[in-house]
Tab-separated table of C-alpha atoms in Angstrom:
chain	number	residue	atom	x	y	z
A	1	MET	CA	170.979	-26.035	94.336
A	2	SER	CA	168.580	-28.147	92.294
A	3	ALA	CA	168.620	-28.189	88.488
A	4	GLU	CA	167.033	-25.260	86.738
A	5	THR	CA	163.377	-25.675	85.870
A	6	THR	CA	162.608	-25.447	82.167
A	7	ARG	CA	159.219	-24.824	80.611
A	8	ARG	CA	157.411	-25.476	77.362
A	9	ALA	CA	154.296	-23.680	76.180
A	10	LEU	CA	151.544	-24.298	73.663
A	11	ALA	CA	148.901	-21.974	72.278
A	12	TRP	CA	145.772	-22.909	70.383
A	13	ALA	CA	142.571	-21.146	69.364
A	14	HIS	CA	140.990	-21.653	72.791
A	15	GLY	CA	143.888	-20.996	75.153
A	16	CYS	CA	147.523	-21.387	76.073
A	17	LEU	CA	149.315	-23.632	78.540
A	18	SER	CA	152.689	-24.057	80.197
A	19	VAL	CA	154.349	-27.260	81.438
A	20	GLN	CA	157.445	-27.258	83.654
A	21	SER	CA	160.157	-29.880	83.949
A	22	LEU	CA	160.031	-30.033	87.778
A	23	GLY	CA	157.348	-32.554	88.653
A	24	GLY	CA	156.079	-32.456	85.075
A	25	MET	CA	153.562	-29.935	86.393
A	26	LEU	CA	150.982	-28.386	84.059
A	27	GLY	CA	150.209	-24.748	84.809
A	28	PRO	CA	149.294	-22.070	84.464
A	29	VAL	CA	146.645	-22.600	81.797
A	30	LEU	CA	144.711	-19.717	80.269
A	31	PHE	CA	141.433	-20.662	78.586
A	32	LEU	CA	139.452	-18.466	76.199
A	33	LEU	CA	135.695	-18.752	76.713
A	34	PRO	CA	133.293	-18.466	73.757
A	35	ASP	CA	132.180	-15.034	75.024
A	36	GLY	CA	135.756	-13.746	74.787
A	37	ARG	CA	136.647	-13.847	78.488
A	38	GLN	CA	139.932	-15.386	79.633
A	39	VAL	CA	140.005	-17.631	82.719
A	40	SER	CA	142.873	-19.404	84.459
A	41	PRO	CA	141.580	-22.006	86.947
A	42	LEU	CA	144.769	-23.824	87.963
A	43	HIS	CA	146.660	-22.741	91.070
A	44	VAL	CA	150.218	-21.417	91.095
A	45	ALA	CA	151.770	-21.209	94.572
A	46	PRO	CA	152.902	-17.662	95.434
A	47	TRP	CA	156.464	-18.556	96.500
A	48	GLY	CA	157.699	-19.787	93.105
A	49	ASN	CA	160.214	-16.940	92.703
A	50	ASP	CA	161.256	-16.723	96.362
A	51	PRO	CA	164.978	-17.562	96.768
A	52	GLU	CA	164.134	-19.379	100.019
A	53	ARG	CA	162.165	-21.989	98.058
A	54	GLU	CA	165.419	-23.914	97.522
A	55	THR	CA	165.163	-25.050	101.157
A	56	LEU	CA	161.860	-26.816	100.441
A	57	PRO	CA	161.187	-30.353	99.223
A	58	GLU	CA	161.337	-30.329	95.432
A	59	ILE	CA	157.603	-30.925	95.063
A	60	LEU	CA	156.890	-27.612	96.810
A	61	GLN	CA	159.540	-25.407	95.240
A	62	GLN	CA	157.456	-24.382	92.227
A	63	LEU	CA	154.146	-25.986	93.135
A	64	ARG	CA	151.445	-25.489	90.535
A	65	GLY	CA	148.600	-26.881	88.517
A	66	GLU	CA	148.315	-30.580	87.772
A	67	TRP	CA	150.683	-33.540	87.819
A	68	PRO	CA	150.643	-37.330	88.396
A	69	CYS	CA	151.637	-38.923	91.704
A	70	VAL	CA	153.134	-42.441	91.511
A	71	PRO	CA	152.878	-43.551	94.218
A	72	PHE	CA	150.313	-41.243	95.768
A	73	GLY	CA	151.152	-39.992	99.255
A	74	SER	CA	154.124	-41.249	101.227
A	75	ASP	CA	155.042	-43.651	103.998
A	76	THR	CA	155.836	-42.080	107.357
A	77	ASN	CA	155.253	-42.835	111.021
A	78	ARG	CA	151.597	-42.167	111.827
A	79	SER	CA	149.260	-42.812	114.721
A	80	LEU	CA	146.324	-44.747	113.309
A	81	PRO	CA	142.926	-45.579	114.806
A	82	ALA	CA	141.519	-49.100	114.996
A	83	GLY	CA	140.924	-50.657	111.579
A	84	TRP	CA	143.938	-49.014	109.977
A	85	SER	CA	147.468	-50.417	109.737
A	86	ALA	CA	150.757	-49.831	107.936
A	87	THR	CA	151.356	-53.510	107.186
A	88	GLY	CA	151.120	-53.323	103.391
A	89	GLU	CA	153.837	-53.139	100.749
A	90	SER	CA	156.641	-50.630	101.101
A	91	PHE	CA	160.013	-50.112	99.415
A	92	GLU	CA	163.019	-47.822	99.248
A	93	GLY	CA	161.720	-44.416	98.225
A	94	ALA	CA	158.171	-44.895	99.525
A	95	GLY	CA	158.731	-41.963	101.871
A	96	VAL	CA	159.213	-39.474	99.021
A	97	PRO	CA	156.174	-37.147	99.024
A	98	HIS	CA	153.831	-38.142	96.183
A	99	GLY	CA	156.509	-40.230	94.506
A	100	HIS	CA	159.770	-39.772	92.661
A	101	GLY	CA	158.129	-38.136	89.642
A	102	SER	CA	156.735	-35.285	91.748
A	103	ASN	CA	160.204	-34.271	92.923
A	104	VAL	CA	162.501	-34.462	89.888
A	105	HIS	CA	162.829	-32.924	86.456
A	106	TRP	CA	161.088	-34.667	83.573
A	107	THR	CA	162.602	-34.833	80.104
A	108	SER	CA	160.790	-33.655	76.998
A	109	GLY	CA	159.721	-36.227	74.451
A	110	ASP	CA	158.015	-35.715	71.099
A	111	CYS	CA	156.608	-32.186	71.087
A	112	ASP	CA	155.085	-30.126	68.304
A	113	VAL	CA	152.514	-27.364	67.886
A	114	ARG	CA	149.720	-29.724	68.976
A	115	GLN	CA	151.134	-31.675	71.925
A	116	ILE	CA	153.737	-31.909	74.669
A	117	THR	CA	155.091	-35.267	75.818
A	118	MET	CA	157.333	-35.844	78.824
A	119	GLU	CA	159.052	-38.786	80.499
A	120	CYS	CA	160.334	-39.494	83.981
A	121	HIS	CA	162.685	-42.419	84.621
A	122	TYR	CA	162.618	-43.819	88.153
A	123	PRO	CA	165.661	-45.102	90.125
A	124	ASP	CA	166.890	-48.610	89.352
A	125	ASP	CA	165.740	-49.962	92.733
A	126	HIS	CA	162.197	-48.574	92.399
A	127	PRO	CA	159.306	-50.898	91.413
A	128	ILE	CA	158.248	-48.353	88.761
A	129	ARG	CA	160.484	-47.888	85.721
A	130	LEU	CA	158.944	-45.012	83.801
A	131	LEU	CA	156.159	-42.441	83.669
A	132	ARG	CA	155.152	-40.830	80.415
A	133	ARG	CA	152.542	-38.154	79.902
A	134	ARG	CA	151.037	-36.539	76.821
A	135	ILE	CA	149.275	-33.177	77.009
A	136	VAL	CA	147.080	-32.310	74.027
A	137	PRO	CA	144.896	-29.193	73.742
A	138	ASP	CA	141.540	-29.867	72.102
A	139	GLN	CA	141.766	-27.817	68.911
A	140	SER	CA	137.992	-27.337	68.882
A	141	ALA	CA	137.347	-26.462	72.546
A	142	ALA	CA	138.606	-24.828	75.735
A	143	ALA	CA	139.862	-28.189	76.960
A	144	ILE	CA	143.009	-30.264	77.417
A	145	ASP	CA	143.275	-34.043	77.087
A	146	ILE	CA	146.003	-35.754	79.105
A	147	THR	CA	147.326	-39.307	78.907
A	148	LEU	CA	149.458	-40.931	81.613
A	149	GLU	CA	151.410	-44.141	81.009
A	150	ILE	CA	153.083	-46.128	83.792
A	151	GLU	CA	155.628	-48.890	83.174
A	152	ALA	CA	156.641	-51.182	86.034
A	153	ARG	CA	160.078	-52.653	86.650
A	154	ARG	CA	158.746	-55.466	88.826
A	155	PRO	CA	155.336	-56.682	90.023
A	156	CYS	CA	153.906	-54.320	92.617
A	157	ARG	CA	150.774	-52.766	94.050
A	158	LEU	CA	150.809	-49.010	94.528
A	159	PRO	CA	148.401	-46.212	95.361
A	160	ILE	CA	148.347	-43.729	92.487
A	161	GLY	CA	146.631	-40.443	91.798
A	162	LEU	CA	146.355	-37.252	89.804
A	163	HIS	CA	146.890	-33.927	91.547
A	164	PRO	CA	144.971	-31.059	89.886
A	165	THR	CA	145.095	-28.046	92.200
A	166	PHE	CA	142.733	-25.157	91.568
A	167	ARG	CA	142.939	-21.535	92.581
A	168	LEU	CA	139.968	-20.135	94.471
A	169	SER	CA	138.195	-16.794	94.267
A	170	PRO	CA	138.781	-14.693	97.411
A	171	ARG	CA	135.256	-14.575	98.850
A	172	PRO	CA	134.379	-17.482	101.197
A	173	GLY	CA	131.909	-19.805	99.496
A	174	SER	CA	132.364	-18.209	96.080
A	175	VAL	CA	133.347	-21.518	94.436
A	176	VAL	CA	131.007	-24.513	94.593
A	177	ILE	CA	132.305	-28.080	94.312
A	178	GLU	CA	129.925	-30.064	92.084
A	179	PRO	CA	130.948	-33.735	92.190
A	180	GLY	CA	129.349	-36.362	90.016
A	181	ALA	CA	127.485	-39.234	91.639
A	182	TYR	CA	129.393	-40.851	94.523
A	183	ASP	CA	128.727	-43.300	97.339
A	184	ARG	CA	130.013	-41.636	100.495
A	185	VAL	CA	132.385	-39.132	102.056
A	186	TRP	CA	135.279	-40.189	104.312
A	187	SER	CA	137.331	-38.061	106.680
A	188	VAL	CA	141.013	-38.718	107.204
A	189	PRO	CA	141.946	-40.962	110.181
A	190	GLY	CA	144.087	-38.350	111.913
A	191	ASP	CA	145.374	-34.820	111.425
A	192	VAL	CA	146.687	-33.474	108.134
A	193	GLU	CA	148.270	-30.538	109.962
A	194	PRO	CA	148.475	-30.518	113.779
A	195	GLY	CA	146.214	-27.845	115.190
A	196	ALA	CA	144.565	-27.101	111.836
A	197	ALA	CA	142.076	-29.964	111.457
A	198	LEU	CA	138.427	-29.148	110.761
A	199	PHE	CA	136.490	-32.357	110.110
A	200	THR	CA	135.743	-35.050	112.683
A	201	PRO	CA	138.384	-37.725	111.991
A	202	ASP	CA	137.747	-41.254	110.707
A	203	ARG	CA	134.067	-40.736	109.918
A	204	GLN	CA	131.751	-41.332	106.972
A	205	TRP	CA	128.861	-39.233	105.676
A	206	SER	CA	126.342	-39.574	102.897
A	207	SER	CA	126.883	-36.146	101.383
A	208	LEU	CA	129.614	-33.521	101.078
A	209	ASP	CA	127.208	-30.795	102.183
A	210	LYS	CA	126.607	-32.620	105.473
A	211	ALA	CA	130.147	-33.005	106.816
A	212	GLU	CA	130.715	-33.005	110.558
A	213	ALA	CA	133.178	-30.553	112.071
A	214	ARG	CA	135.192	-31.354	115.195
A	215	CYS	CA	133.140	-28.787	117.086
A	216	GLY	CA	130.076	-30.957	116.438
A	217	ALA	CA	128.448	-28.700	113.859
A	218	THR	CA	127.278	-29.925	110.460
A	219	MET	CA	128.811	-27.941	107.634
A	220	ASP	CA	128.574	-27.619	103.869
A	221	ALA	CA	131.990	-28.635	102.518
A	222	THR	CA	130.985	-27.933	98.911
A	223	GLN	CA	131.476	-24.173	99.242
A	224	VAL	CA	135.033	-22.876	99.208
A	225	PRO	CA	137.120	-21.105	100.300
A	226	LEU	CA	136.048	-22.109	103.775
A	227	MET	CA	135.607	-19.541	106.526
A	228	GLU	CA	137.878	-21.506	108.845
A	229	ASP	CA	141.672	-21.573	108.793
A	230	THR	CA	142.275	-25.257	108.146
A	231	GLU	CA	144.301	-27.912	106.354
A	232	ASP	CA	142.231	-31.049	105.859
A	233	LEU	CA	141.177	-33.817	103.482
A	234	LEU	CA	137.924	-35.507	102.498
A	235	GLN	CA	137.656	-38.532	100.206
A	236	LEU	CA	134.635	-39.198	97.997
A	237	SER	CA	134.452	-42.913	97.236
A	238	GLY	CA	132.669	-44.604	94.353
A	239	ILE	CA	132.604	-41.405	92.302
A	240	ASP	CA	131.564	-41.580	88.657
A	241	GLY	CA	134.683	-39.943	87.200
A	242	SER	CA	133.555	-36.339	87.045
A	243	VAL	CA	133.624	-33.138	89.075
A	244	ALA	CA	133.104	-29.453	88.356
A	245	LEU	CA	133.957	-26.233	90.159
A	246	HIS	CA	131.497	-23.374	89.679
A	247	TYR	CA	133.261	-20.025	90.060
A	248	ARG	CA	130.153	-18.046	90.962
A	249	ASP	CA	131.861	-14.656	91.247
A	250	GLU	CA	133.631	-15.095	87.910
A	251	GLY	CA	130.941	-16.743	85.811
A	252	PHE	CA	132.633	-19.917	84.661
A	253	ARG	CA	132.845	-23.595	85.456
A	254	ALA	CA	135.950	-25.817	85.369
A	255	ARG	CA	135.383	-29.519	84.718
A	256	LEU	CA	137.573	-32.554	85.306
A	257	SER	CA	136.730	-36.020	83.985
A	258	TRP	CA	138.701	-39.265	84.298
A	259	GLN	CA	138.441	-43.044	84.031
A	260	LYS	CA	136.583	-44.134	87.150
A	261	GLU	CA	137.794	-47.713	86.762
A	262	HIS	CA	141.316	-46.443	87.419
A	263	PHE	CA	140.522	-43.800	90.037
A	264	PRO	CA	137.416	-44.760	92.048
A	265	SER	CA	137.808	-41.960	94.606
A	266	LEU	CA	138.226	-38.200	94.591
A	267	LEU	CA	140.385	-36.618	97.273
A	268	LEU	CA	139.616	-33.018	98.193
A	269	TRP	CA	142.539	-31.112	99.689
A	270	TYR	CA	141.298	-28.084	101.589
A	271	SER	CA	144.355	-25.842	101.891
A	272	ASN	CA	142.728	-22.921	103.639
A	273	ARG	CA	145.298	-20.827	105.540
A	274	GLY	CA	145.837	-23.714	107.953
A	275	ARG	CA	149.593	-24.138	107.606
A	276	LYS	CA	151.470	-21.310	109.298
A	277	ALA	CA	155.119	-22.234	108.621
A	278	TYR	CA	157.071	-21.250	105.507
A	279	PRO	CA	156.181	-21.368	102.655
A	280	TRP	CA	152.486	-21.498	103.510
A	281	ASP	CA	152.669	-18.596	105.996
A	282	GLY	CA	148.985	-18.809	106.868
A	283	ARG	CA	148.036	-17.358	103.484
A	284	HIS	CA	147.843	-20.341	101.150
A	285	VAL	CA	144.346	-20.895	99.740
A	286	ALA	CA	143.754	-23.567	97.089
A	287	LEU	CA	141.707	-26.692	96.464
A	288	GLY	CA	143.197	-30.009	95.426
A	289	VAL	CA	140.720	-32.010	93.318
A	290	GLU	CA	142.528	-35.320	93.043
A	291	PRO	CA	141.298	-38.556	91.385
A	292	ILE	CA	142.933	-41.422	93.276
A	293	ALA	CA	143.213	-45.136	93.835
A	294	SER	CA	144.525	-44.639	97.350
A	295	ALA	CA	143.578	-44.342	100.997
A	296	PHE	CA	143.828	-40.562	101.310
A	297	ASP	CA	147.536	-39.642	100.981
A	298	LEU	CA	148.631	-42.194	103.569
A	299	GLY	CA	151.196	-43.898	101.342
A	300	PRO	CA	151.880	-47.415	100.040
A	301	SER	CA	152.186	-49.275	103.347
A	302	ILE	CA	148.704	-48.169	104.460
A	303	SER	CA	146.944	-48.091	101.089
A	304	THR	CA	148.029	-51.653	100.224
A	305	ALA	CA	147.104	-52.988	103.675
A	306	ALA	CA	143.638	-53.915	104.880
A	307	ASN	CA	141.795	-50.652	105.516
A	308	PRO	CA	138.181	-49.476	105.821
A	309	LEU	CA	138.046	-48.052	102.297
A	310	ALA	CA	139.288	-51.292	100.747
A	311	ALA	CA	136.908	-53.280	102.950
A	312	SER	CA	134.020	-51.258	101.505
A	313	GLY	CA	134.990	-52.373	97.996
A	314	ILE	CA	136.932	-49.265	96.944
A	315	ALA	CA	140.355	-49.908	95.401
A	316	THR	CA	143.144	-48.134	97.280
A	317	ALA	CA	145.970	-49.452	95.081
A	318	ILE	CA	146.598	-50.640	91.523
A	319	ALA	CA	148.520	-53.774	90.502
A	320	PHE	CA	151.337	-53.267	87.990
A	321	GLU	CA	153.265	-55.867	85.995
A	322	PRO	CA	156.448	-55.559	83.916
A	323	GLY	CA	155.731	-55.640	80.201
A	324	HIS	CA	152.222	-54.239	80.637
A	325	THR	CA	151.861	-50.470	80.240
A	326	PHE	CA	149.139	-48.931	82.381
A	327	THR	CA	147.428	-46.150	80.418
A	328	THR	CA	144.835	-43.716	81.730
A	329	ARG	CA	143.221	-40.643	80.166
A	330	TYR	CA	141.595	-37.574	81.646
A	331	ARG	CA	140.331	-34.162	80.560
A	332	LEU	CA	140.284	-30.615	81.936
A	333	SER	CA	137.851	-28.123	80.405
A	334	VAL	CA	136.080	-24.848	81.130
A	335	GLU	CA	132.758	-23.320	80.117
A	336	ALA	CA	130.819	-20.136	80.741
A	337	ALA	CA	128.384	-20.304	83.667
A	338	ARG	CA	125.986	-17.974	85.425
A	339	LEU	CA	127.163	-15.478	88.008
A	340	GLY	CA	126.021	-16.026	91.584
């Protein structure tokens, strides 16, 4: 049995939040809107108290909210179309889903009534030495500011990402994805889940509302939940560091902003009843809204190799050096919005 998950909580005038040791995951978060309504946009997987969860990879056992992924994705055997290869950098532990930090317990650092800090030390043979994150509610707003620091043990190039996962209202199309300016949309070069793919693989489009389905139809991928049972990914490259989700049936908007120079793409994870095995059970509905420097979630050996995204000028990995701390900042906020 894995170590027991511990949690810390903070409350401020505009909300309250919880952070767990496993994966350093933030969630749930309850925000108080200026009109007095309470909203909780981050997803919490429904199997978190199921005794059978102990059979799952650690990252899934109490899946929730937001956390950093270093590296992003994982190396595994994949069939790849022309133009893609797994000839980049790899290492012991590159097959761990979304990196060591997503699958172990973090330790608490300096915490007080205004902030929570956490650290995760990586194995001695890993190119990364340490992750540190600082979670600070904005005392004047329904918002949270987060800082991630990465310290390397040796020179390396890695795909990295952030993994905010949002709950969705039940009605299909009731939540609208509102990305900032971006260059193009890419579909994954393969299947995320066998038998549950929706989008035509290894394609590019100019707009998220003009995605091509495998049946040949053009569909609007900005409106979720989708009607279809699917598990799929789309990557928005060259995005300006901002995205919002408009919860039309609930009258609020969640916003995420980040440093675009660190994360030039946004990965959208459509988890829409596509996975039928435990723990998903054909009932899991959520949206991953994930700033990345990565080629989808294809792992270090593909993201650091020559690939179509990198060839287009989009970084799919970040270079790290010992003695130089990589620091990035991002913000999650909510606001009232119109219904419908």
